[in-house]
mmCIF file of C-alpha atoms in Angstrom:
data_model
loop_
_atom_site.group_PDB
_atom_site.id
_atom_site.type_symbol
_atom_site.label_atom_id
_atom_site.label_comp_id
_atom_site.label_asym_id
_atom_site.label_seq_id
_atom_site.Cartn_x
_atom_site.Cartn_y
_atom_site.Cartn_z
ATOM 1 C CA MET A 1 0.000 0.000 0.000
ATOM 2 C CA LEU A 2 2.783 2.444 0.897
ATOM 3 C CA ARG A 3 5.101 1.679 -2.024
ATOM 4 C CA PRO A 4 2.997 -0.263 -4.555
ATOM 5 C CA GLY A 5 4.990 -2.631 -6.726
ATOM 6 C CA GLU A 6 8.171 -2.294 -4.684
ATOM 7 C CA ASN A 7 9.887 -4.699 -2.332
ATOM 8 C CA VAL A 8 8.584 -4.580 1.249
ATOM 9 C CA SER A 9 12.122 -3.630 2.358
ATOM 10 C CA LYS A 10 11.362 -0.115 1.042
ATOM 11 C CA CYS A 11 8.813 0.182 3.880
ATOM 12 C CA ILE A 12 11.271 -0.439 6.715
ATOM 13 C CA PHE A 13 12.578 2.742 8.352
ATOM 14 C CA ASP A 14 15.179 3.635 10.952
ATOM 15 C CA GLY A 15 13.408 3.844 14.283
ATOM 16 C CA ASP A 16 10.612 1.392 13.472
ATOM 17 C CA ASP A 17 11.438 -0.585 16.612
ATOM 18 C CA ALA A 18 12.208 2.375 18.903
ATOM 19 C CA PRO A 19 10.302 2.313 22.202
ATOM 20 C CA ASN A 20 8.487 5.588 21.460
ATOM 21 C CA THR A 21 7.547 4.726 17.866
ATOM 22 C CA ARG A 22 3.948 3.691 17.255
ATOM 23 C CA HIS A 23 2.380 2.059 14.210
ATOM 24 C CA PHE A 24 -1.361 2.342 13.557
ATOM 25 C CA GLY A 25 -3.500 0.439 11.099
ATOM 26 C CA ALA A 26 -7.092 0.485 9.925
ATOM 27 C CA ILE A 27 -8.336 -3.063 9.406
ATOM 28 C CA ASP A 28 -11.648 -4.033 7.815
ATOM 29 C CA ASP A 29 -13.973 -6.807 9.039
ATOM 30 C CA ALA A 30 -12.270 -9.344 6.768
ATOM 31 C CA GLY A 31 -8.828 -8.496 8.187
ATOM 32 C CA GLY A 32 -7.723 -6.443 5.191
ATOM 33 C CA ILE A 33 -5.496 -3.430 5.733
ATOM 34 C CA ARG A 34 -7.286 -0.217 4.763
ATOM 35 C CA GLY A 35 -4.722 2.297 5.979
ATOM 36 C CA ILE A 36 -1.491 2.770 7.905
ATOM 37 C CA VAL A 37 0.504 5.478 9.660
ATOM 38 C CA SER A 38 3.530 5.519 11.941
ATOM 39 C CA VAL A 39 4.899 8.206 14.269
ATOM 40 C CA TYR A 40 8.502 8.525 15.378
ATOM 41 C CA ARG A 41 10.110 10.787 17.958
ATOM 42 C CA ASN A 42 12.294 12.591 15.483
ATOM 43 C CA GLY A 43 13.412 16.171 15.122
ATOM 44 C CA HIS A 44 13.740 18.159 11.931
ATOM 45 C CA PRO A 45 16.572 20.604 11.132
ATOM 46 C CA SER A 46 14.161 23.499 10.565
ATOM 47 C CA ILE A 47 12.132 22.876 13.748
ATOM 48 C CA GLU A 48 13.642 24.339 16.917
ATOM 49 C CA ASP A 49 11.647 22.248 19.403
ATOM 50 C CA ALA A 50 13.574 19.068 20.186
ATOM 51 C CA ASP A 51 10.577 17.076 21.445
ATOM 52 C CA VAL A 52 8.688 16.553 18.203
ATOM 53 C CA TYR A 53 7.320 13.567 16.358
ATOM 54 C CA GLN A 54 7.338 12.741 12.665
ATOM 55 C CA ILE A 55 4.553 11.098 10.714
ATOM 56 C CA ARG A 56 5.848 8.520 8.254
ATOM 57 C CA ALA A 57 4.350 5.806 6.131
ATOM 58 C CA MET A 58 0.875 7.362 5.908
ATOM 59 C CA ALA A 59 -1.205 5.551 3.305
ATOM 60 C CA THR A 60 -4.776 4.461 2.674
ATOM 61 C CA SER A 61 -6.018 1.958 0.167
ATOM 62 C CA PRO A 62 -7.416 3.629 -2.957
ATOM 63 C CA ALA A 63 -10.820 2.024 -2.303
ATOM 64 C CA CYS A 64 -11.063 3.756 1.095
ATOM 65 C CA ARG A 65 -9.959 7.253 0.214
ATOM 66 C CA GLY A 66 -12.456 9.968 1.057
ATOM 67 C CA GLN A 67 -14.154 7.809 3.711
ATOM 68 C CA GLY A 68 -12.394 9.202 6.795
ATOM 69 C CA VAL A 69 -9.937 6.333 7.248
ATOM 70 C CA GLY A 70 -6.923 8.621 6.901
ATOM 71 C CA ASN A 71 -8.400 11.180 9.300
ATOM 72 C CA ARG A 72 -9.019 8.531 11.952
ATOM 73 C CA LEU A 73 -5.476 7.213 11.585
ATOM 74 C CA LEU A 74 -4.032 10.722 11.779
ATOM 75 C CA THR A 75 -6.093 11.485 14.884
ATOM 76 C CA SER A 76 -4.831 8.288 16.542
ATOM 77 C CA ALA A 77 -1.239 9.244 15.785
ATOM 78 C CA GLU A 78 -1.768 12.799 17.070
ATOM 79 C CA ASN A 79 -3.411 11.536 20.265
ATOM 80 C CA TYR A 80 -0.444 9.264 20.919
ATOM 81 C CA VAL A 81 1.993 12.150 20.394
ATOM 82 C CA LYS A 82 -0.036 14.321 22.798
ATOM 83 C CA SER A 83 0.046 11.517 25.382
ATOM 84 C CA GLN A 84 3.846 11.630 25.186
ATOM 85 C CA GLY A 85 3.833 15.329 26.084
ATOM 86 C CA ALA A 86 5.090 16.523 22.693
ATOM 87 C CA GLY A 87 3.555 19.683 21.314
ATOM 88 C CA LEU A 88 4.369 19.433 17.620
ATOM 89 C CA ILE A 89 4.038 16.855 14.877
ATOM 90 C CA TRP A 90 5.467 17.097 11.365
ATOM 91 C CA ALA A 91 5.525 15.240 8.069
ATOM 92 C CA ASN A 92 7.013 15.316 4.628
ATOM 93 C CA ALA A 93 3.668 15.385 2.848
ATOM 94 C CA ARG A 94 3.408 14.309 -0.746
ATOM 95 C CA THR A 95 2.281 17.189 -2.911
ATOM 96 C CA SER A 96 -0.822 15.175 -3.813
ATOM 97 C CA ALA A 97 -1.722 14.884 -0.089
ATOM 98 C CA VAL A 98 -1.060 18.454 1.073
ATOM 99 C CA GLU A 99 -4.748 19.397 1.008
ATOM 100 C CA PHE A 100 -5.539 16.420 3.261
ATOM 101 C CA TYR A 101 -3.073 17.718 5.853
ATOM 102 C CA ILE A 102 -4.269 21.315 5.558
ATOM 103 C CA LYS A 103 -7.864 20.198 6.199
ATOM 104 C CA ALA A 104 -6.579 18.344 9.285
ATOM 105 C CA GLY A 105 -5.071 21.555 10.675
ATOM 106 C CA TYR A 106 -1.491 21.299 9.407
ATOM 107 C CA ARG A 107 0.470 24.254 8.051
ATOM 108 C CA VAL A 108 2.720 24.110 5.027
ATOM 109 C CA VAL A 109 6.099 25.449 6.199
ATOM 110 C CA SER A 110 8.372 24.844 3.215
ATOM 111 C CA GLU A 111 8.634 25.219 -0.499
ATOM 112 C CA GLU A 112 8.047 22.084 -2.538
ATOM 113 C CA PHE A 113 11.024 19.691 -2.534
ATOM 114 C CA VAL A 114 11.711 16.298 -4.085
ATOM 115 C CA ILE A 115 12.598 13.134 -2.203
ATOM 116 C CA ASP A 116 14.601 10.975 -4.595
ATOM 117 C CA GLY A 117 12.690 7.963 -5.806
ATOM 118 C CA ILE A 118 9.439 9.084 -4.174
ATOM 119 C CA GLY A 119 8.508 12.487 -5.561
ATOM 120 C CA ALA A 120 7.480 16.016 -4.650
ATOM 121 C CA HIS A 121 6.719 16.910 -1.025
ATOM 122 C CA TYR A 122 6.132 19.780 1.384
ATOM 123 C CA LEU A 123 7.076 19.999 5.051
ATOM 124 C CA VAL A 124 3.894 20.320 7.112
ATOM 125 C CA THR A 125 3.546 20.861 10.862
ATOM 126 C CA LYS A 126 0.786 20.943 13.439
ATOM 127 C CA ALA A 127 0.851 22.265 16.987
ATOM 128 C CA LEU A 128 -0.864 19.828 19.335
ATOM 129 C CA VAL A 129 -2.439 21.934 22.075
#
């Protein structure tokens, strides 16, 4: 779902097994995965606050898009980050997903940039108060 047509090794990230990393999934009644998101305690060079979390590996199945699955996953990730006492969450949002993040209360804080092999992105942040 995250990297269609690529080897699953492309979906393994540094920090996946860290004690403060959390992985969330939306599963349907038949046990099928409908969406995923992970959050990592990870700073960003342009963010001064050291206690921030990064959203990574956010994806929903094409059949579920527009049904609130992504919003529920994002809310779960944000609630976890709040429970850890962190006040900010950030993501490298694909250009095609920026509107999703804006509607969820995120701010675009960078110019568009390209992540090699993945595509165009923007840095987005959200204060969790």
